[in-house]
Coordinates of C-alpha atoms and ligand atoms in Angstrom, one line a residue:
X1 CA 33.8 -10.1 -2.6
X2 CA 31.1 -9.9 -5.3
X3 CA 30.5 -6.8 -7.3
X4 CA 26.8 -6.4 -8.4
X5 CA 27.9 -5.8 -12.0
X6 CA 30.0 -8.9 -12.2
X7 CA 28.5 -12.1 -13.4
X8 CA 28.3 -14.4 -10.5
X9 CA 28.6 -18.2 -11.1
X10 CA 25.6 -19.1 -8.8
X11 CA 23.3 -16.5 -10.3
X12 CA 24.4 -17.1 -13.8
X13 CA 23.4 -20.7 -13.6
X14 CA 20.2 -19.8 -11.7
X15 CA 21.2 -22.4 -9.0
X16 CA 18.7 -20.9 -6.6
X17 CA 15.9 -22.2 -8.9
X18 CA 17.6 -25.4 -10.0
X19 CA 18.8 -26.6 -6.6
X20 CA 15.5 -26.0 -4.9
X21 CA 13.5 -27.7 -7.7
X22 CA 13.5 -31.2 -6.2
X23 CA 10.3 -31.7 -4.3
X24 CA 9.7 -35.3 -3.4
X25 CA 6.0 -36.3 -3.4
X26 CA 6.7 -38.8 -0.6
X27 CA 7.7 -35.9 1.7
X28 CA 4.3 -34.2 1.0
X29 CA 2.4 -37.4 1.7
X30 CA 4.2 -39.1 4.5
X31 CA 6.0 -36.1 6.1
X32 CA 9.4 -37.6 5.3
X33 CA 11.0 -38.0 1.9
X34 CA 11.8 -41.6 0.7
X35 CA 15.6 -41.5 0.2
X36 CA 15.6 -42.8 -3.5
X37 CA 13.0 -40.3 -4.7
X38 CA 15.7 -37.6 -4.9
X39 CA 17.6 -39.7 -7.4
X40 CA 14.4 -40.3 -9.4
X41 CA 13.7 -36.6 -9.6
X42 CA 17.3 -35.5 -10.3
X43 CA 17.7 -38.0 -13.1
X44 CA 14.5 -37.0 -14.8
X45 CA 15.5 -33.3 -14.5
X46 CA 18.9 -34.1 -16.0
X47 CA 17.2 -35.8 -18.9
X48 CA 14.9 -32.9 -19.5
X49 CA 17.9 -30.5 -19.5
X50 CA 19.6 -32.6 -22.1
X51 CA 16.4 -32.9 -24.1
X52 CA 16.3 -29.1 -24.1
X53 CA 19.9 -28.9 -25.5
X54 CA 19.1 -31.5 -28.2
X55 CA 16.1 -29.6 -29.3
X56 CA 18.2 -26.4 -29.4
X57 CA 20.7 -28.2 -31.7
X58 CA 18.0 -29.8 -33.9
X59 CA 16.2 -26.6 -34.3
X60 CA 19.3 -24.9 -35.7
X61 CA 20.0 -27.9 -37.9
X62 CA 16.5 -27.7 -39.3
X63 CA 16.8 -24.0 -39.9
X64 CA 20.1 -24.5 -41.8
X65 CA 18.5 -27.3 -43.9
X66 CA 15.5 -25.1 -44.8
X67 CA 17.7 -22.7 -46.7
X68 CA 17.3 -22.9 -50.5
X69 CA 21.0 -23.8 -50.9
X70 CA 23.4 -25.6 -48.6
X71 CA 27.1 -24.9 -49.0
X72 CA 29.9 -27.0 -47.5
X73 CA 30.4 -24.7 -44.5
X74 CA 26.7 -25.1 -43.6
X75 CA 26.8 -28.8 -44.0
X76 CA 29.9 -28.9 -41.8
X77 CA 28.1 -27.0 -39.1
X78 CA 25.1 -29.3 -39.4
X79 CA 27.4 -32.4 -39.1
X80 CA 29.1 -30.8 -36.0
X81 CA 25.8 -30.1 -34.3
X82 CA 24.4 -33.5 -35.0
X83 CA 27.6 -34.9 -33.6
X84 CA 26.9 -33.1 -30.4
X85 CA 23.4 -34.6 -30.3
X86 CA 25.0 -38.0 -30.8
X87 CA 27.3 -37.5 -27.8
X88 CA 24.4 -36.3 -25.6
X89 CA 22.5 -39.4 -26.6
X90 CA 25.4 -41.7 -25.6
X91 CA 25.3 -40.0 -22.1
X92 CA 21.5 -40.5 -22.0
X93 CA 21.8 -44.2 -22.6
X94 CA 24.5 -44.5 -19.9
X95 CA 22.5 -42.5 -17.3
X96 CA 19.9 -45.3 -17.1
X97 CA 22.7 -47.3 -15.2
X98 CA 22.5 -44.8 -12.3
X99 CA 18.8 -45.5 -11.9
X100 CA 19.5 -49.2 -11.8
X101 CA 21.2 -48.7 -8.4
X102 CA 17.6 -48.3 -7.1
X103 CA 15.9 -51.6 -6.4
X104 CA 12.3 -52.4 -7.4
X105 CA 11.5 -52.5 -3.6
X106 CA 13.0 -49.0 -3.1
X107 CA 10.9 -47.8 -6.0
X108 CA 7.7 -49.2 -4.5
X109 CA 8.3 -47.0 -1.5
X110 CA 7.1 -44.0 -3.4
X111 CA 5.8 -45.1 -6.8
X112 CA 2.1 -44.9 -5.9
X113 CA 2.5 -41.2 -5.0
X114 CA 3.5 -40.4 -8.6
X115 CA 0.3 -41.6 -10.4
X116 CA -0.8 -40.3 -12.9
X117 CA 2.4 -38.5 -13.7
X118 CA 4.5 -40.4 -16.2
X119 CA 7.3 -40.2 -18.8
X120 CA 4.3 -40.2 -21.2
X121 CA 4.0 -36.5 -20.3
X122 CA 7.5 -35.7 -21.3
X123 CA 6.6 -33.0 -23.8
X124 CA 10.2 -32.4 -24.8
X125 CA 10.7 -36.1 -25.6
X126 CA 7.7 -36.0 -27.8
X127 CA 9.0 -32.8 -29.4
X128 CA 12.3 -34.5 -30.1
X129 CA 10.5 -37.4 -31.8
X130 CA 8.5 -34.9 -33.9
X131 CA 11.5 -32.8 -34.7
X132 CA 13.3 -35.9 -36.0
X133 CA 10.3 -37.2 -37.9
X134 CA 8.7 -40.0 -35.8
X135 CA 5.1 -40.0 -36.9
X136 CA 3.4 -37.1 -35.2
X137 CA 0.3 -39.2 -35.0
X138 CA 1.5 -40.7 -31.8
X139 CA 2.3 -37.3 -30.3
X140 CA -1.1 -35.8 -30.9
X141 CA -3.1 -39.0 -30.7
X142 CA -6.1 -37.9 -28.5
X143 CA -6.6 -41.3 -26.9
X144 CA -3.0 -42.1 -25.9
X145 CA -1.9 -39.3 -23.7
X146 CA -2.5 -36.0 -25.4
X147 CA -5.7 -35.2 -23.4
X148 CA -3.7 -35.5 -20.1
X149 CA -1.3 -32.8 -21.1
X150 CA -1.8 -29.2 -19.9
X151 CA -3.3 -27.0 -22.7
X152 CA -0.1 -25.0 -23.1
X153 CA 1.8 -28.3 -23.8
X154 CA -0.8 -29.5 -26.2
X155 CA -0.4 -26.3 -28.1
X156 CA 3.4 -26.6 -28.2
X157 CA 3.0 -30.0 -29.9
X158 CA 0.3 -28.7 -32.3
X159 CA 2.6 -25.8 -33.2
X160 CA 5.5 -28.0 -33.8
X161 CA 3.4 -30.2 -36.1
X162 CA 3.1 -27.4 -38.6
X163 CA 6.9 -27.2 -39.0
X164 CA 8.9 -29.5 -41.3
X165 CA 10.7 -32.3 -39.5
X166 CA 14.3 -33.3 -40.0
X167 CA 13.3 -36.3 -42.1
X168 CA 11.4 -34.2 -44.7
X169 CA 14.1 -31.6 -44.8
X170 CA 16.8 -34.2 -45.5
X171 CA 14.6 -35.8 -48.1
X172 CA 14.1 -32.4 -49.9
X173 CA 17.9 -31.7 -49.7
X174 CA 18.6 -35.1 -51.3
X175 CA 16.1 -34.6 -54.0
X176 CA 17.6 -31.4 -55.2
X177 CA 21.1 -32.8 -55.5
X178 CA 22.2 -31.8 -59.0
X179 CA 23.7 -35.2 -59.8
X180 CA 20.3 -36.7 -60.4
X181 CA 19.8 -34.4 -63.5
X182 CA 23.3 -34.1 -64.6
X183 CA 24.1 -34.5 -68.3
X184 CA 27.7 -35.4 -67.6
X185 CA 26.9 -38.4 -65.6
X186 CA 23.6 -40.3 -65.0
X187 CA 24.3 -42.0 -61.7
X188 CA 21.2 -44.3 -61.7
X189 CA 21.9 -45.6 -65.2
X190 CA 25.6 -46.2 -64.5
X191 CA 24.8 -47.9 -61.2
X192 CA 22.2 -50.1 -62.7
X193 CA 24.7 -51.3 -65.4
X194 CA 27.3 -51.9 -62.7
X195 CA 24.8 -54.0 -60.8
X196 CA 23.9 -56.0 -63.9
X197 CA 27.6 -56.7 -64.6
X198 CA 28.1 -57.8 -61.0
X199 CA 25.1 -60.1 -61.0
X200 CA 26.1 -61.7 -64.3
X201 CA 29.6 -62.3 -62.9
X202 CA 28.2 -63.9 -59.8
X203 CA 25.9 -66.1 -62.0
X204 CA 28.9 -67.3 -64.1
X205 CA 30.9 -68.0 -60.9
X206 CA 28.1 -70.1 -59.5
X207 CA 27.9 -72.1 -62.7
X208 CA 31.7 -72.7 -62.7
X209 CA 31.7 -73.8 -59.1
X210 CA 28.7 -76.0 -59.8
X211 CA 30.1 -78.9 -57.9
X212 CA 30.9 -76.7 -54.9
X213 CA 27.7 -74.9 -54.9
X214 CA 26.1 -74.7 -51.6
X215 CA 22.5 -73.7 -51.3
X216 CA 23.3 -70.6 -49.2
X217 CA 25.3 -68.9 -52.0
X218 CA 22.6 -69.7 -54.5
X219 CA 20.0 -68.3 -52.2
X220 CA 22.1 -65.2 -51.6
X221 CA 22.4 -64.6 -55.4
X222 CA 18.7 -65.1 -55.9
X223 CA 17.8 -62.8 -53.1
X224 CA 20.2 -60.1 -54.4
X225 CA 18.8 -60.3 -57.9
X226 CA 15.2 -60.0 -56.6
X227 CA 16.2 -57.1 -54.4
X228 CA 17.8 -55.2 -57.2
X229 CA 15.0 -55.9 -59.6
X230 CA 12.6 -54.3 -57.1
X231 CA 15.0 -51.4 -56.6
X232 CA 15.1 -50.5 -60.3
X233 CA 11.3 -50.7 -60.6
X234 CA 9.9 -47.4 -59.5
X235 CA 6.3 -48.7 -59.2
X236 CA 7.4 -51.6 -57.0
X237 CA 9.3 -49.1 -54.8
X238 CA 6.3 -46.9 -54.6
X239 CA 4.3 -49.8 -53.5
X240 CA 6.7 -50.5 -50.6
X241 CA 6.3 -46.8 -49.6
X242 CA 2.5 -47.1 -49.8
X243 CA 2.7 -50.1 -47.5
X244 CA 5.0 -48.2 -45.0
X245 CA 8.0 -50.4 -45.8
X246 CA 10.0 -47.5 -47.3
X247 CA 9.7 -43.9 -46.4
X248 CA 12.2 -42.0 -48.5
X249 CA 11.2 -40.6 -51.9
X250 CA 12.6 -42.6 -54.9
X251 CA 14.8 -39.8 -56.1
X252 CA 16.0 -39.0 -52.6
X253 CA 16.9 -42.6 -52.1
X254 CA 19.0 -42.6 -55.3
X255 CA 20.9 -39.5 -54.1
X256 CA 21.5 -41.1 -50.7
X257 CA 22.8 -44.2 -52.4
X258 CA 25.1 -42.2 -54.6
X259 CA 26.5 -40.5 -51.5
X260 CA 27.0 -43.9 -49.8
X261 CA 28.7 -45.4 -52.8
X262 CA 31.0 -42.5 -53.5
X263 CA 31.7 -41.6 -49.8
X264 CA 35.5 -41.8 -50.4
X265 CA 35.4 -39.0 -52.9
X266 CA 36.1 -35.7 -51.1
X267 CA 33.0 -34.2 -52.7
X268 CA 30.7 -36.8 -51.0
X269 CA 32.5 -37.1 -47.8
X270 CA 30.7 -34.4 -45.9
X271 CA 27.3 -35.4 -47.1
X272 CA 28.1 -39.0 -46.1
X273 CA 29.1 -37.8 -42.6
X274 CA 25.8 -36.0 -42.5
X275 CA 23.7 -39.1 -43.4
X276 CA 25.8 -41.2 -41.0
X277 CA 25.0 -38.9 -38.1
X278 CA 21.3 -39.3 -38.8
X279 CA 21.6 -43.1 -38.7
X280 CA 23.6 -42.8 -35.4
X281 CA 20.9 -40.6 -33.9
X282 CA 18.2 -43.1 -34.9
X283 CA 20.2 -46.0 -33.5
X284 CA 21.0 -44.3 -30.2
X285 CA 17.4 -43.3 -29.7
X286 CA 16.5 -47.0 -30.3
X287 CA 19.2 -48.0 -27.8
X288 CA 17.7 -45.6 -25.3
X289 CA 14.3 -47.0 -25.8
X290 CA 15.7 -50.5 -25.3
X291 CA 17.6 -49.8 -22.1
X292 CA 14.6 -47.9 -20.8
X293 CA 12.2 -50.8 -21.5
X294 CA 14.6 -53.2 -19.8
X295 CA 14.7 -50.9 -16.8
X296 CA 10.9 -50.8 -16.7
X297 CA 10.7 -54.6 -16.8
X298 CA 13.2 -54.8 -14.0
X299 CA 11.4 -52.2 -11.9
X300 CA 7.7 -53.0 -12.4
X301 CA 7.6 -56.3 -14.3
X302 CA 4.4 -56.4 -16.3
X303 CA 2.5 -53.8 -14.1
X304 CA 0.6 -51.0 -15.8
X305 CA 2.5 -47.7 -16.1
X306 CA 1.7 -44.7 -13.9
X307 CA 0.6 -43.1 -17.1
X308 CA -1.9 -45.9 -17.7
X309 CA -0.3 -47.7 -20.6
X310 CA 0.5 -51.4 -20.7
X311 CA 3.9 -50.5 -19.4
X312 CA 6.6 -53.0 -20.7
X313 CA 4.4 -54.3 -23.5
X314 CA 3.6 -50.8 -24.8
X315 CA 7.2 -49.6 -24.6
X316 CA 8.4 -52.8 -26.4
X317 CA 6.0 -52.0 -29.3
X318 CA 7.7 -48.6 -29.8
X319 CA 11.2 -50.1 -30.3
X320 CA 11.0 -50.6 -34.1
X321 CA 8.0 -48.5 -35.0
X322 CA 9.6 -45.3 -33.9
X323 CA 12.7 -45.3 -36.1
X324 CA 13.0 -42.5 -38.7
X325 CA 16.0 -43.1 -40.9
X326 CA 15.7 -46.9 -41.4
X327 CA 15.8 -46.4 -45.2
X328 CA 19.4 -45.0 -44.8
X329 CA 20.4 -48.1 -42.8
X330 CA 18.9 -50.4 -45.4
X331 CA 21.0 -48.8 -48.1
X332 CA 23.7 -51.2 -47.1
X333 CA 21.7 -53.9 -49.0
X334 CA 22.3 -51.9 -52.3
X335 CA 26.1 -51.3 -51.9
X336 CA 28.5 -52.9 -54.4
X337 CA 32.2 -53.3 -54.1
X338 CA 34.4 -50.3 -54.8
X339 CA 36.0 -52.2 -57.7
X340 CA 32.6 -52.4 -59.4
X341 CA 31.8 -48.7 -59.1
X342 CA 31.5 -46.6 -62.3
X343 CA 34.2 -43.9 -62.4
X344 CA 32.9 -40.4 -61.9
X345 CA 33.7 -38.3 -65.0
X346 CA 35.8 -35.1 -64.3
X347 CA 33.2 -32.9 -65.9
X348 CA 30.6 -34.2 -63.5
X349 CA 32.8 -33.6 -60.4
X350 CA 33.6 -30.0 -61.4
X351 CA 29.9 -29.4 -62.2
X352 CA 28.9 -30.3 -58.7
X353 CA 31.5 -28.0 -57.3
X354 CA 31.1 -27.4 -53.6
X355 CA 27.4 -26.5 -53.6
X356 CA 24.8 -29.1 -52.9
X357 CA 21.8 -27.0 -53.9
X358 CA 19.7 -26.1 -56.9
X359 CA 21.5 -25.6 -60.3
X360 CA 24.4 -23.0 -60.1
X361 CA 23.9 -19.6 -61.7
Ligands
LIG1 C1 12.1 -46.4 -12.4 C2 12.3 -45.9 -13.6 C3 11.3 -45.8 -14.7 C4 10.1 -46.5 -14.8 C5 9.6 -47.6 -14.0 C6 9.5 -46.0 -16.0 C7 8.3 -46.5 -16.5 C8 7.7 -46.1 -17.7 C9 6.5 -46.6 -18.2 C10 5.7 -47.7 -17.6 C11 6.2 -45.9 -19.3 C12 5.0 -46.1 -20.2 C13 4.0 -45.0 -20.0 C14 3.2 -45.2 -18.7 O1 2.2 -45.9 -18.8 O2 3.5 -44.6 -17.7 C15 7.2 -44.9 -19.5 C16 7.3 -44.0 -20.5 C17 8.3 -43.1 -20.7 N1 9.4 -42.9 -19.8 FE1 9.8 -44.0 -18.2 N2 10.3 -45.0 -16.6 C18 11.4 -44.9 -15.8 C19 12.4 -44.0 -16.0 C20 12.4 -43.0 -17.0 C21 13.5 -42.0 -17.1 C22 14.7 -41.9 -16.3 C23 13.1 -41.3 -18.2 C24 13.9 -40.1 -18.7 C25 13.4 -39.1 -19.2 C26 11.9 -41.8 -18.7 C27 11.2 -41.3 -19.8 C28 10.1 -41.9 -20.3 C29 9.5 -41.4 -21.6 C30 10.0 -40.3 -22.5 C31 8.4 -42.2 -21.8 C32 7.4 -42.1 -23.0 C33 8.0 -43.2 -24.0 C34 7.1 -43.3 -25.3 O3 5.8 -43.1 -25.2 O4 7.6 -43.7 -26.3 N3 11.5 -42.9 -17.9 N4 8.1 -45.0 -18.5

């Protein structure tokens, strides 16, 4: 028996609404629903629910990062919530497999009835992209799809555009890391000297092994030297940013690199986990785009999408262009062996304490 004051499972989850929210277009058009359209609707609804949860987590992460100071407990929470986003994304990548049990011929049975509705109109997906920091130009580009959205959805995207994205919040957090202005230890200088020592050692080694030299090792050495020369030249770095080849501010990049190099130190472990989650999120989103584009090719070949895009070709073009934290991935190019790392002075470690914020009072 149910008591009116007690929470009731069915009502709590609003199952009356959710379980009656599958309305196949094929039933409206042909009087009888095509069997596979139910799957198509349910899977999209499941995606949208998870998108909602991801936005919920990312909103809270962005709020935490917007605070003027970020203490260990706050970073810990951010890492935990980003970890949740990662797990959801893994599920989203897997879910595509369920849809693959529908054949292209089955899809053809009802596809026409869906035009002009399309994943293009997934406002929550666009919000996720914007929250992470994928260029908002795409989201509000008038010609692409924006005009086909309902005015309330256009407004949601325009509102979101005025709020800082995760990328810019992370960049600001990195820039205010006290290590960059510490008197006890100048990371950039120490790192630069360590790199120079390492490259000199490699050059000597190459000379000693002259008879064994293979062209690949020489090429590797030359490429490393050129890479580091560009890294230590702020103007060259800025030029890469201007050309869209780098996104992270020069100082923020240095802070991120310091975290990557000293990840084994307890002090940097949590910040490292934080940055790693961001890379994971970026890579899993790229993975989703990839499995989605493969599904599209399998289902509709090179037909135009129901949203009017070039379909497969359009989606393929978003694979690389939509990544946000590529700069963090690319930091691997700048890593040096642990044995070559400058030792962190005690005074520096205690100066940093447990607060990754502006200077301590
Ligand atoms: C039979 C399965 C599917 C087909 C054939 C398909 C096809 C397409 C096509 C052709 C586009 C390009 C826009 C257009 O012209 O319509 C697109 C975009 C999109 N689809 Fe799908 N899709 C399928 C399943 C899914 C599922 C399960 C989701 C989950 C939410 C999804 C989400 C999206 C999103 C978010 C976009 C926009 C991507 C962007 O602009 O970067 N699609 N889809």
